[in-house]
Tab-separated table of C-alpha atoms in Angstrom:
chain	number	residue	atom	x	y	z
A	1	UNK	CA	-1.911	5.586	1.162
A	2	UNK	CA	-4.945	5.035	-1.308
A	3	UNK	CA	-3.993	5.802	-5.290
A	4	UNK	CA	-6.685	7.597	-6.699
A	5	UNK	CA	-7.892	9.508	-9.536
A	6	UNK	CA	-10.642	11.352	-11.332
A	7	UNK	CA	-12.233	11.425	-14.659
A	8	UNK	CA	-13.778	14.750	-15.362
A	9	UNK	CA	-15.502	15.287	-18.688
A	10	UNK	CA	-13.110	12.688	-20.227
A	11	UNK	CA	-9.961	13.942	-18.889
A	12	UNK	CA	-8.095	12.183	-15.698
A	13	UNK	CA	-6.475	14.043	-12.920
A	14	UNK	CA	-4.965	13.839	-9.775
A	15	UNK	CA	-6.973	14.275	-6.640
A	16	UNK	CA	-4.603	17.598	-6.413
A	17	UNK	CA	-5.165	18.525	-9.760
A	18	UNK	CA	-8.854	17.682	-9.489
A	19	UNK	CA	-9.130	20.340	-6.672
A	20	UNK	CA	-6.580	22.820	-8.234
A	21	UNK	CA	-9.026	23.071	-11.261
A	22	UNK	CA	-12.595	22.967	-9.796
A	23	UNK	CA	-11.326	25.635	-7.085
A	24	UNK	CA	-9.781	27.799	-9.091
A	25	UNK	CA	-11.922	27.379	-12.269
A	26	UNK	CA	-10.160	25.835	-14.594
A	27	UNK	CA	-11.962	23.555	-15.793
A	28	UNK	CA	-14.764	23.878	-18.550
A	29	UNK	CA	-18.481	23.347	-16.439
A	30	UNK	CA	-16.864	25.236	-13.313
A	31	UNK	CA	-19.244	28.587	-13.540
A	32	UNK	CA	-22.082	26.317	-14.318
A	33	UNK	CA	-20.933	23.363	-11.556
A	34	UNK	CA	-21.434	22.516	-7.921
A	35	UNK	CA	-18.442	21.527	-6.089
A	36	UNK	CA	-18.896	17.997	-3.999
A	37	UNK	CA	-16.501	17.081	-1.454
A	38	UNK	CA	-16.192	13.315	-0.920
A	39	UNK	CA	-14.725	12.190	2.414
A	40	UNK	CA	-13.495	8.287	1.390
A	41	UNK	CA	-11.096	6.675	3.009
A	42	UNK	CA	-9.735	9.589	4.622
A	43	UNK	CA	-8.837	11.485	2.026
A	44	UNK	CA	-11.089	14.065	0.703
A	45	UNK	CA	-11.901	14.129	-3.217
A	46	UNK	CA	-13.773	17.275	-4.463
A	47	UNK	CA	-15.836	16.325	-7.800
A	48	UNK	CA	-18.833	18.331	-9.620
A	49	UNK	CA	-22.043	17.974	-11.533
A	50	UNK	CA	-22.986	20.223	-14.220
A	51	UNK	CA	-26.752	20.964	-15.251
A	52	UNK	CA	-26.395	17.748	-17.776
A	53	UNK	CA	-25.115	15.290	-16.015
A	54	UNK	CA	-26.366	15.817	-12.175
A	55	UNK	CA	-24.310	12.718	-10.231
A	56	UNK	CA	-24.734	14.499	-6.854
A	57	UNK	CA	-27.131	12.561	-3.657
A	58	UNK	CA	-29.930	14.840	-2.662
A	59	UNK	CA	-31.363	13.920	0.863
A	60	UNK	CA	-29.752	10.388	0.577
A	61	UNK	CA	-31.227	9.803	-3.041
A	62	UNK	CA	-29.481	9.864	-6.516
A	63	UNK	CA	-30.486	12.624	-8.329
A	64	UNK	CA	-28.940	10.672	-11.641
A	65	UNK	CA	-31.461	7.541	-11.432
A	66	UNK	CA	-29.423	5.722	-13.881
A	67	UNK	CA	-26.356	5.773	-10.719
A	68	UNK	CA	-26.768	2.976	-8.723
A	69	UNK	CA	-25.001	2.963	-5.193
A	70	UNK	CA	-24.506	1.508	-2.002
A	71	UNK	CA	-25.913	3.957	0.388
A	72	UNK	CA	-26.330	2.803	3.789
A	73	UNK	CA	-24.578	5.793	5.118
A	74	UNK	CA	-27.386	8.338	4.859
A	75	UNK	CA	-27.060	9.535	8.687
A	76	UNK	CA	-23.155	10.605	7.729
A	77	UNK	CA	-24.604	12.976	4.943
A	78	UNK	CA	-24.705	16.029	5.384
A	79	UNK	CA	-24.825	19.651	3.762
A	80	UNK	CA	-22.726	22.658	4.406
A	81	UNK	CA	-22.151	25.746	2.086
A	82	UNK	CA	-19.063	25.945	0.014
A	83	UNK	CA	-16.902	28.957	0.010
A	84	UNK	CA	-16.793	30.457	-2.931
A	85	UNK	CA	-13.214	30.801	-3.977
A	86	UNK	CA	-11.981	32.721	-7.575
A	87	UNK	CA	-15.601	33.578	-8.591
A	88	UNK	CA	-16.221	29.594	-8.227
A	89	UNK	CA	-20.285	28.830	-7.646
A	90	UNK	CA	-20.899	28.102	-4.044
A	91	UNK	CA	-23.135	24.745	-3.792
A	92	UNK	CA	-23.896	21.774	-1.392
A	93	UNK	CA	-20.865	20.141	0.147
A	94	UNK	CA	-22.093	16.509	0.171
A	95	UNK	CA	-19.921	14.156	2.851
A	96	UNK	CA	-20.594	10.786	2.512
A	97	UNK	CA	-17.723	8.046	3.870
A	98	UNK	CA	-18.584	5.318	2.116
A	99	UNK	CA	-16.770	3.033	-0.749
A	100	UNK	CA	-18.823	4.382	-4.187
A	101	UNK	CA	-17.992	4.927	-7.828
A	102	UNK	CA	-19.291	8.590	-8.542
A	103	UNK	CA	-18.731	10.505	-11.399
A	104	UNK	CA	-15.959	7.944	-12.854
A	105	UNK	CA	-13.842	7.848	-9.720
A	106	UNK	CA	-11.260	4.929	-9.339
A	107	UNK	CA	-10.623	4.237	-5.740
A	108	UNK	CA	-8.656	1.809	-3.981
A	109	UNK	CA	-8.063	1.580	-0.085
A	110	UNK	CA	-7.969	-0.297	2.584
A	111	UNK	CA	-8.829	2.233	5.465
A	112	UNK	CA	-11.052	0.672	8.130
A	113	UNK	CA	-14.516	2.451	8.564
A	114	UNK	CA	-17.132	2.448	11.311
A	115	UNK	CA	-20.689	0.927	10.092
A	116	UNK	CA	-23.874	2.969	10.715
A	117	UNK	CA	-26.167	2.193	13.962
A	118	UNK	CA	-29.264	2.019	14.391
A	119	UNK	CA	-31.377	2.147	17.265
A	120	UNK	CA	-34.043	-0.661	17.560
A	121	UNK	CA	-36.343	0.007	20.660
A	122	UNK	CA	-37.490	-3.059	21.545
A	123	UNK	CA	-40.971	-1.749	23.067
A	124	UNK	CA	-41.897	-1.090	19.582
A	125	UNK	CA	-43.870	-4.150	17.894
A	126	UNK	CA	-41.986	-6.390	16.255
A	127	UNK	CA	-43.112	-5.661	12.314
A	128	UNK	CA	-42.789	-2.337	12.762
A	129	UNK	CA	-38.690	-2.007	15.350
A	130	UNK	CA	-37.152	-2.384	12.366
A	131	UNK	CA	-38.288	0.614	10.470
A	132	UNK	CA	-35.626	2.926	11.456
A	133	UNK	CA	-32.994	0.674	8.671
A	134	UNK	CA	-35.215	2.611	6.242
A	135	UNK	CA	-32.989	5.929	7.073
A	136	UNK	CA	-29.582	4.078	6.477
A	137	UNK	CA	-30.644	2.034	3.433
A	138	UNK	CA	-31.830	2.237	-0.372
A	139	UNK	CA	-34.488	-0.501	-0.398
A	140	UNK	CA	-33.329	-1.560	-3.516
A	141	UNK	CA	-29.825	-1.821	-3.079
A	142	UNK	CA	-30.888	-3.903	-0.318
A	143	UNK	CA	-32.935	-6.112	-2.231
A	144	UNK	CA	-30.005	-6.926	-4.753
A	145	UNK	CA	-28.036	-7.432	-2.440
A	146	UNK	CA	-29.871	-9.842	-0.270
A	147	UNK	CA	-30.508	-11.748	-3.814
A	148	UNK	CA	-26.820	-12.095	-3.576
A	149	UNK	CA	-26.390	-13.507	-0.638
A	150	UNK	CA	-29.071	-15.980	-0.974
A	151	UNK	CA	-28.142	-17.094	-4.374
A	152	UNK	CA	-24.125	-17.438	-3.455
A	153	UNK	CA	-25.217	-19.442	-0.260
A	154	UNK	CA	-27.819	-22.271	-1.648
A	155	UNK	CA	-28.590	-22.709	-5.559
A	156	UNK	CA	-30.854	-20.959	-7.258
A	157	UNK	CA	-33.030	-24.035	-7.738
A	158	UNK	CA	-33.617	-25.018	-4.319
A	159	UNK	CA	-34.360	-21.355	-3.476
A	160	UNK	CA	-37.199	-21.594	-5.899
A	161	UNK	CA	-37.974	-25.170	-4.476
A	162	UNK	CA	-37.721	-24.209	-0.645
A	163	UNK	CA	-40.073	-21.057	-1.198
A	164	UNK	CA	-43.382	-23.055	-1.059
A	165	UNK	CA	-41.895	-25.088	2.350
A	166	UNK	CA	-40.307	-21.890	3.946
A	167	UNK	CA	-43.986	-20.247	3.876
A	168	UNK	CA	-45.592	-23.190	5.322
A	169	UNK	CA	-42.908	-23.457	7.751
A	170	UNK	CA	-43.691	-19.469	9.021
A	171	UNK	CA	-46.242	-20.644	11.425
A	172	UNK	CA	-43.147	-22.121	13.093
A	173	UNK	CA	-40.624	-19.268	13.831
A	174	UNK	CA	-41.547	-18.242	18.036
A	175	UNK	CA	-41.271	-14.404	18.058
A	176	UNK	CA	-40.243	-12.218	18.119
A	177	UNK	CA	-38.166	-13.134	15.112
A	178	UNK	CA	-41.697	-13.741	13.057
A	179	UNK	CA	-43.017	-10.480	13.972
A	180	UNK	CA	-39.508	-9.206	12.903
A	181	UNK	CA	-39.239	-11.093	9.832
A	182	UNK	CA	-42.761	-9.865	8.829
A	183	UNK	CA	-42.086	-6.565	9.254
A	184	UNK	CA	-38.710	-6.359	6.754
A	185	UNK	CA	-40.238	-7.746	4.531
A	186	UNK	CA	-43.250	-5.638	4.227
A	187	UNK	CA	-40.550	-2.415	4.766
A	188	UNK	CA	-38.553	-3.936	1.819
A	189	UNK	CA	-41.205	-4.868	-0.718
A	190	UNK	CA	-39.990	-8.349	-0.472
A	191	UNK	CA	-41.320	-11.775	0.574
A	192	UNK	CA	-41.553	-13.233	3.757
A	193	UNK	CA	-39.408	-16.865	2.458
A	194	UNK	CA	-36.947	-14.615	0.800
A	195	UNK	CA	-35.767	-12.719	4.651
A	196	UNK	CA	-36.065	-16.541	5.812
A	197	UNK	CA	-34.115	-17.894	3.604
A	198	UNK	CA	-31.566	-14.496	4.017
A	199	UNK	CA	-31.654	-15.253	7.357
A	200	UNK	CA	-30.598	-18.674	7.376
A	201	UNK	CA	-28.311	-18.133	4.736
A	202	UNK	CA	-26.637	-15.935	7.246
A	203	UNK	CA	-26.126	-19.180	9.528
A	204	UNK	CA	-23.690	-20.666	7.373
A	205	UNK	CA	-19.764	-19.718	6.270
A	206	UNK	CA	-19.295	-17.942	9.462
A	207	UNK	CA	-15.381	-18.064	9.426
A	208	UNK	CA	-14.386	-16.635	12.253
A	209	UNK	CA	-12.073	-15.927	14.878
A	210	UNK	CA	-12.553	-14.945	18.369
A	211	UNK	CA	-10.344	-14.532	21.157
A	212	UNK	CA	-10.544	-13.645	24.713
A	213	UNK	CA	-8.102	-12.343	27.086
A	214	UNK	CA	-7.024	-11.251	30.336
A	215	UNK	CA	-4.471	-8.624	31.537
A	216	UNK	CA	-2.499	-8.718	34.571
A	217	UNK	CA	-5.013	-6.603	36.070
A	218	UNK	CA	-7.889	-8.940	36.069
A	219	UNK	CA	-9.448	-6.971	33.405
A	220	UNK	CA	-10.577	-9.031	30.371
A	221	UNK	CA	-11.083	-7.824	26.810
A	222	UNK	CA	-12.629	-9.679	24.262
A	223	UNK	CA	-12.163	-9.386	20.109
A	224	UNK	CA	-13.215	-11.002	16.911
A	225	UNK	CA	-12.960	-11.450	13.256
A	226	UNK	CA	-16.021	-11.923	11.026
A	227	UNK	CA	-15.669	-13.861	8.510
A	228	UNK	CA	-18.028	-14.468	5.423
A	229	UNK	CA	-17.390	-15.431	1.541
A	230	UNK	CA	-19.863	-12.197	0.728
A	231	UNK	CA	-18.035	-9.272	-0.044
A	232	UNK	CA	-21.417	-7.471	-0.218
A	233	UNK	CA	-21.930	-7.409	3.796
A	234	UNK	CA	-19.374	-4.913	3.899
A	235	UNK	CA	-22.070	-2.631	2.752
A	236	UNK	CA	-24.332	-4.303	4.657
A	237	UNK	CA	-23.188	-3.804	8.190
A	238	UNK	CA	-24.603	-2.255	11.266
A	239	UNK	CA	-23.990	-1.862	14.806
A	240	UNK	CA	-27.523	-2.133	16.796
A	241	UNK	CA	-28.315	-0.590	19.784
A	242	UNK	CA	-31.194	-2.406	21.324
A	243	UNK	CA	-33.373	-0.126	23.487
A	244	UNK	CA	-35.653	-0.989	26.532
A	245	UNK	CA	-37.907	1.467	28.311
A	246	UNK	CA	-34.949	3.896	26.555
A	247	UNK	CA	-32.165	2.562	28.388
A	248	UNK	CA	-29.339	0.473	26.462
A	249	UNK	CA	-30.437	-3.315	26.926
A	250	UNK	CA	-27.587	-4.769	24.838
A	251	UNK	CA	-25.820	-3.734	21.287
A	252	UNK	CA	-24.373	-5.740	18.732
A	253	UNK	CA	-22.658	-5.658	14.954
A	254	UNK	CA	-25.250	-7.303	12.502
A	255	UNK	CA	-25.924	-7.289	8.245
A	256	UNK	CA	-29.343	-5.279	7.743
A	257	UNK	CA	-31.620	-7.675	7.238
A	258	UNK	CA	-30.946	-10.071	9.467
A	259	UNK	CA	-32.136	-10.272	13.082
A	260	UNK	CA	-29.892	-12.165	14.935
A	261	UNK	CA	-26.675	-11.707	15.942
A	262	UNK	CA	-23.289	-13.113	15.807
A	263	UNK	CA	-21.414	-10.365	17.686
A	264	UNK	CA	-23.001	-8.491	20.698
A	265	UNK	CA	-22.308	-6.932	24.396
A	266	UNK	CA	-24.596	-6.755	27.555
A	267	UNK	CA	-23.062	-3.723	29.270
A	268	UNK	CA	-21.502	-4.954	32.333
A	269	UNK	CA	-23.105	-8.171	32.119
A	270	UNK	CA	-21.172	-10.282	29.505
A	271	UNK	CA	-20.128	-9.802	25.343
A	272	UNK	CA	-20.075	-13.232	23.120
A	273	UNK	CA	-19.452	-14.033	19.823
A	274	UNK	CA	-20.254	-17.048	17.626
A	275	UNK	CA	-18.172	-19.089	15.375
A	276	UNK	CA	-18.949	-21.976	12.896
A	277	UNK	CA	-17.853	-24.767	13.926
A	278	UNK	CA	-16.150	-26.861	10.998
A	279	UNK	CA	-17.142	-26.653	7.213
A	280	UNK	CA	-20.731	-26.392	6.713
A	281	UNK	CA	-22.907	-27.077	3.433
A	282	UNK	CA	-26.067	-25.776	1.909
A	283	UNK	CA	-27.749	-29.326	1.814
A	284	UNK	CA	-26.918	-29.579	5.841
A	285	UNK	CA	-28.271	-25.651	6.031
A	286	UNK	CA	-31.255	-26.984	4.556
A	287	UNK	CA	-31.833	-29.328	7.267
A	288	UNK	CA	-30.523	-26.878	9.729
A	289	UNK	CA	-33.362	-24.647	8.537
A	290	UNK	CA	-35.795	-27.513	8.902
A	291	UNK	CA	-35.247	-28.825	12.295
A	292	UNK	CA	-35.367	-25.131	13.742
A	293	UNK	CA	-38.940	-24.685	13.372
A	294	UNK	CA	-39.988	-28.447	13.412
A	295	UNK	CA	-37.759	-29.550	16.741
A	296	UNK	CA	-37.920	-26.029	17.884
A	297	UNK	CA	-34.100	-25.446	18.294
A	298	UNK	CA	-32.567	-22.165	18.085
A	299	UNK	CA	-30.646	-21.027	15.339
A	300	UNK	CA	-27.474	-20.284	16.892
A	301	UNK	CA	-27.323	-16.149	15.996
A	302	UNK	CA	-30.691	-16.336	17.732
A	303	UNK	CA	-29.545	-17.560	20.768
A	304	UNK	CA	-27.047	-15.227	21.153
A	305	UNK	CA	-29.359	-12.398	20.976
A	306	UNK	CA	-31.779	-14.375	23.598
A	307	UNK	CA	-29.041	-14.389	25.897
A	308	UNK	CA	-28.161	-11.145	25.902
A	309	UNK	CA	-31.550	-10.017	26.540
A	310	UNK	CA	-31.869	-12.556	29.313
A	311	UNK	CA	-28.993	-13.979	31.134
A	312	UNK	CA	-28.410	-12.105	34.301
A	313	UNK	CA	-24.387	-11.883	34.557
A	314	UNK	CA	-21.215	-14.615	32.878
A	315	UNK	CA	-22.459	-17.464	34.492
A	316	UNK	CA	-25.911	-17.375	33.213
A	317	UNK	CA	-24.516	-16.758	29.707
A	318	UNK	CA	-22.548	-19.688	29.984
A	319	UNK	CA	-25.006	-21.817	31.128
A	320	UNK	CA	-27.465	-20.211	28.502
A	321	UNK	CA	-25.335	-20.797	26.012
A	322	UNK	CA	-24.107	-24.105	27.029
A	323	UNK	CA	-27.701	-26.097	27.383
A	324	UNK	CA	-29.888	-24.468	24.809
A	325	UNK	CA	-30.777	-27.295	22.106
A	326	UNK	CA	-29.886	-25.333	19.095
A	327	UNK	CA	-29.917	-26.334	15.285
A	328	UNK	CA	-25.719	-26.952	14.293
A	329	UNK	CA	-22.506	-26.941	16.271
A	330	UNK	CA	-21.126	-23.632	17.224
A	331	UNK	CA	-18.575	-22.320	19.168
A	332	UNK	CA	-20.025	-19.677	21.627
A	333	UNK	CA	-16.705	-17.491	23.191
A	334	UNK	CA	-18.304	-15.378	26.302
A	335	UNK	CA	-16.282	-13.036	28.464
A	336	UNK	CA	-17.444	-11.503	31.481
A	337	UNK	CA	-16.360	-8.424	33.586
A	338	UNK	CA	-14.298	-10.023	36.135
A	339	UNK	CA	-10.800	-11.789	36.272
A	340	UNK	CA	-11.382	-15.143	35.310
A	341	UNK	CA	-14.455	-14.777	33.553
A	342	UNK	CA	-14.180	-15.938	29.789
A	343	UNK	CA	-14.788	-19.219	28.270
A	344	UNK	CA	-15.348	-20.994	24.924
A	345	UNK	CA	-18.188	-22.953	24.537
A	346	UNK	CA	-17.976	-26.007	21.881
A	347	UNK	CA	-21.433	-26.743	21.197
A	348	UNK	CA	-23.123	-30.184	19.326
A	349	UNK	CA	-27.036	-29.458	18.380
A	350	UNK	CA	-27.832	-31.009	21.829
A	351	UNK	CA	-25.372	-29.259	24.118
A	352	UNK	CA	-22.053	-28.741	25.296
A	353	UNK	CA	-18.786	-31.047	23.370
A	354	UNK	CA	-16.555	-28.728	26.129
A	355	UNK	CA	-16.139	-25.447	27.911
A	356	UNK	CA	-12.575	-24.156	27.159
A	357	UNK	CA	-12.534	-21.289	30.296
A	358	UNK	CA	-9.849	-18.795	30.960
A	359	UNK	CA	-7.001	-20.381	33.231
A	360	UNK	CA	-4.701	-17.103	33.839
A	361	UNK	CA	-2.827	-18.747	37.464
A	362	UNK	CA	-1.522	-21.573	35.141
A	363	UNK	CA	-0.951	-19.313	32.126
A	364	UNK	CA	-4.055	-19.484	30.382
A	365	UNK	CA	-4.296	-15.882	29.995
A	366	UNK	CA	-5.864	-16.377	26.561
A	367	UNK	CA	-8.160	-18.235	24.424
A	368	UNK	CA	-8.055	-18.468	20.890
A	369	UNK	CA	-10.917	-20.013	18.556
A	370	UNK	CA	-11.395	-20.604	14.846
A	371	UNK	CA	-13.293	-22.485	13.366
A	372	UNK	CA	-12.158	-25.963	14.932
A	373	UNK	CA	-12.019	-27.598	17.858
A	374	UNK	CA	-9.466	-26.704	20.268
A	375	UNK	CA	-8.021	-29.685	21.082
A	376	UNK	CA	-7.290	-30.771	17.524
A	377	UNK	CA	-4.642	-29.494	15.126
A	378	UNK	CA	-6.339	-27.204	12.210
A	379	UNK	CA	-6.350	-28.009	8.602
A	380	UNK	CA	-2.810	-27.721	7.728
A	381	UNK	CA	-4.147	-24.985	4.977
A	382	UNK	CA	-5.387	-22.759	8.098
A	383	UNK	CA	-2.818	-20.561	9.853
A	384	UNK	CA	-5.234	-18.453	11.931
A	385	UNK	CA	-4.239	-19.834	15.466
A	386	UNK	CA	-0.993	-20.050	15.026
A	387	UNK	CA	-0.661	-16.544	13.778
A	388	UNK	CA	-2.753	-15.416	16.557
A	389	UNK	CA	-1.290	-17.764	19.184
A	390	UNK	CA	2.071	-16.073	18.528
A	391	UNK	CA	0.887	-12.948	18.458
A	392	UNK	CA	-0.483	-12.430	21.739
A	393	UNK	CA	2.380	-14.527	23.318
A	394	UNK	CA	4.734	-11.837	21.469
A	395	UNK	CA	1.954	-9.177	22.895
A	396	UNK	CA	2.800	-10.627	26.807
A	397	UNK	CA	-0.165	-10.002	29.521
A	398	UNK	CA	1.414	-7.092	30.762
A	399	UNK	CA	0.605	-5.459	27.484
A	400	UNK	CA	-2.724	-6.548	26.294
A	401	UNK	CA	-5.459	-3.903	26.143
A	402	UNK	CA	-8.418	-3.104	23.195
A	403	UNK	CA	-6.017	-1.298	21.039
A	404	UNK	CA	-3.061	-4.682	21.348
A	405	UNK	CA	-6.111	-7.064	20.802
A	406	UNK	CA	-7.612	-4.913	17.240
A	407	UNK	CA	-3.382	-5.036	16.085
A	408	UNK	CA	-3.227	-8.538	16.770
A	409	UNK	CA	-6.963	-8.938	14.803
A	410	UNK	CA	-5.255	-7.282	12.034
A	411	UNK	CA	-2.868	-9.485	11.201
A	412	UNK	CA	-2.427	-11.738	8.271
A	413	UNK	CA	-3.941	-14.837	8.465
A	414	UNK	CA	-6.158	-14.305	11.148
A	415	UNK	CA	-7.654	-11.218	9.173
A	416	UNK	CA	-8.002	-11.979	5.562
A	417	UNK	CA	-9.071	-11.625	2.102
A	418	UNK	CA	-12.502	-12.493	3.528
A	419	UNK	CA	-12.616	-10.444	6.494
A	420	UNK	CA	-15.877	-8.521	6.761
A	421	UNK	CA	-15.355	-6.208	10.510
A	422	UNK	CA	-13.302	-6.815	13.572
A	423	UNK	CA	-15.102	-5.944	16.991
A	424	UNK	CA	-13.043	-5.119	20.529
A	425	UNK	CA	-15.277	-5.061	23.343
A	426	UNK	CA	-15.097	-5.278	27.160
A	427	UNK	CA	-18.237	-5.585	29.201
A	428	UNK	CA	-16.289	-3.446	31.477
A	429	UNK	CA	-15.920	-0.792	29.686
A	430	UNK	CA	-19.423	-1.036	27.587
A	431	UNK	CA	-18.582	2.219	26.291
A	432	UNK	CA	-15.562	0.982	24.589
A	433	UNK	CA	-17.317	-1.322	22.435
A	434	UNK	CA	-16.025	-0.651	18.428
A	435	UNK	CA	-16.833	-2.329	15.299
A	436	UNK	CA	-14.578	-1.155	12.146
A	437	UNK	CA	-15.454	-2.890	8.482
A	438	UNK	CA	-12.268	-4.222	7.036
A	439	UNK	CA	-13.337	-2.834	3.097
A	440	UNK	CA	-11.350	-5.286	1.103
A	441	UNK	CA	-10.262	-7.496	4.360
A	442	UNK	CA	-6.401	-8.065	4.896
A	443	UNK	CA	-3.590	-9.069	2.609
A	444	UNK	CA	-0.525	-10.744	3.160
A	445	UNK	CA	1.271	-7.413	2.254
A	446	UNK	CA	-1.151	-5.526	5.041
């Protein structure tokens, strides 16, 4: 259960007392006050704003300029009329599920939430598909906090240095990635290297895990753990819904900002995910970021999204996935939507190192991948296959479904401090697909 509390005009209360007082007037500004109802964690938290101090959102916007928040939640807003109860003033009821500071309140949870989506129809022109992120996001929340990530990923002096090259470079990125590109950064006020750089910084520190599995059924379910040493993404993530002649061409769980994809499903087609393979630094991003556009390889989120635009079922995702020159090792996990059907792909810049595929007849029922090659032991610091190696044999076959699969995702080690959402999907079952974001990732005490 989340402790919290509230600070009203210098005085802190309960979240029961808070309520007791605002409802039934006790407290000093309440004939001059609007009540606000903040669903957070699910828990509900009723605060106020007097005529002085105003720390209410109005359409999605801080009326109190000085406040400055994380709102990428603007579509879960919404207005209803308060009762009025004990001659109490009757104003907006503002819900907003999202993890803020407003009006002084201390929170701290660890309830899972589901990110925004956004639809991207991708019969739109490229500069202009991403628009609809402008209805989920402050611009300049997202500006700070795409400084962040940028500035935690490669130092500040070769982001100043690189700007100059990443420009020239521009001409180089095949669209519709420079289309895209283009257009955030005309929707954000920003500059074109800046989303370049963003999205290459997103290439890196992909800690993950992935696993794939298959039930005695034949039916095969696929989750993962995403990873990243940027607490910030948390308020960054989306699910996307990428439309065609407005039908559902394929979805996926992505930071705003960034257009390709690390996570996705093509509905009874195939899902993948991508992890980082090994420990990778900024001077090898560098390169990375280099040899894309020079030696026109695919950065590896890219390719994911490629392929699940393209490839026609699991075989052409595999062999998609598998031949592609792209620009750094990966490992690509793929599951398809019969028995049998799910691999991991270990990838060098030039093609495949192995395919790892589902073996269930000789009790290969399950695949597990980190961050490091299969067939080696992991650093002895890194528990995350053991943990969930023992997890799903304690699961059994019989018993492995989406909801077994998210438990066994939730476990400590193989979700963690850095944990930034855990996806179940099932190509299957396209319907089924769920991202939650894991708001302060997992403890050993979770």
């Amino acid at each position: 259960m989340a402790s919290m509390v509230i600070v009203v005009e210098n005085s802190v209360f309960t979240v029961n007392e808070a309520v007791r007082r605002i409802v039934m007037g006790q407290d000093n500004a309440s004939k001059h006050s609007a009540a606000t109802t903040v669903c957070l964690c699910n828990l509900t938290v009723v605060c106020y704003h007097t005529e002085q101090s105003k720390f209410l959102y109005h359409s999605g916007k801080a009326v109190n300029q000085s406040l400055s928040l994380p709102l990428y939640h603007r579509q879960s807003v919404r207005e209803a009329p308060l009762s009025p109860v004990s001659g109490t003033w009757s104003g907006p009821v503002m819900m907003l599920r999202a993890a803020v500071l407003l009006l002084g309140l201390v929170v701290s949870c660890s309830t899972d939430f589901a990110p925004p989506t956004v639809n991207i129809s991708l019969d739109e022109h490229p500069e202009v598909r991403w628009m609809p992120l402008l209805k989920v996001f402050d611009i300049d929340y997202l500006k700070k906090a795409a400084a962040e990530v940028i500035d935690t990923t490669v130092p500040k002096w070769v982001h100043h240095a690189a700007a100059p090259i990443v420009m020239a470079l521009e001409k180089y990125i095949p669209q519709p990635y420079a289309g895209e590109i283009r257009g955030m950064a005309s929707h954000f006020n920003g500059s074109v290297s800046d989303v370049i750089l963003l999205n290459f910084a997103y290439e890196i520190s992909a800690f993950c895990t992935s696993i794939v599995a298959q039930d005695k059924n034949g039916h095969v379910y696929h989750g993962r753990n995403l990873d990243y040493p940027h607490p910030v993404l948390r308020n960054l993530t989306i699910n996307v819904i990428f439309l065609k002649n407005g039908e559902v061409a394929y979805r996926g769980t992505s930071f705003a900002g960034y257009v390709g994809l690390w996570t996705g499903q093509s509905p009874n087609k195939f899902t993948v995910s991508g992890d980082q393979r090994g420990s990778e630094h900024w001077w090898n991003w560098w390169k990375n970021l280099v040899s894309a556009f020079l030696f026109q390889r695919s950065p590896v989120s890219w390719l994911v999204r490629e392929t699940l635009e393209e490839a026609e079922d699991f075989q052409d995702a595999v062999i998609r996935l598998s031949k592609i020159p792209i620009i750094t090792g990966v490992y690509y996990i793929v599951a398809g939507v019969r028995a049998r059907e799910g691999a991991v792909i270990t990838r060098d810049r030039a093609g495949p190192a192995d395919i790892w595929p589902l073996d269930p007849v000789n009790g290969g029922w399950y695949r597990v991948e980190t961050n490091f090659d299969h067939w080696l032991p992991p650093p002895a610091r890194d528990h995350r296959r053991e943990a969930a190696n023992k997890a799903l044999n304690a699961t059994g076959q019989d018993h492995i479904n989406m909801d077994t699969l998210y438990q066994i995702l939730s476990l400590y080690p193989v979700c963690n401090g850095i944990t930034v959402y855990t996806t179940t999907m099932s190509a299957a079952a396209p319907e089924k697909y769920n991202t939650l974001v894991r708001p302060q990732g997992c403890t050993v005490t979770d």
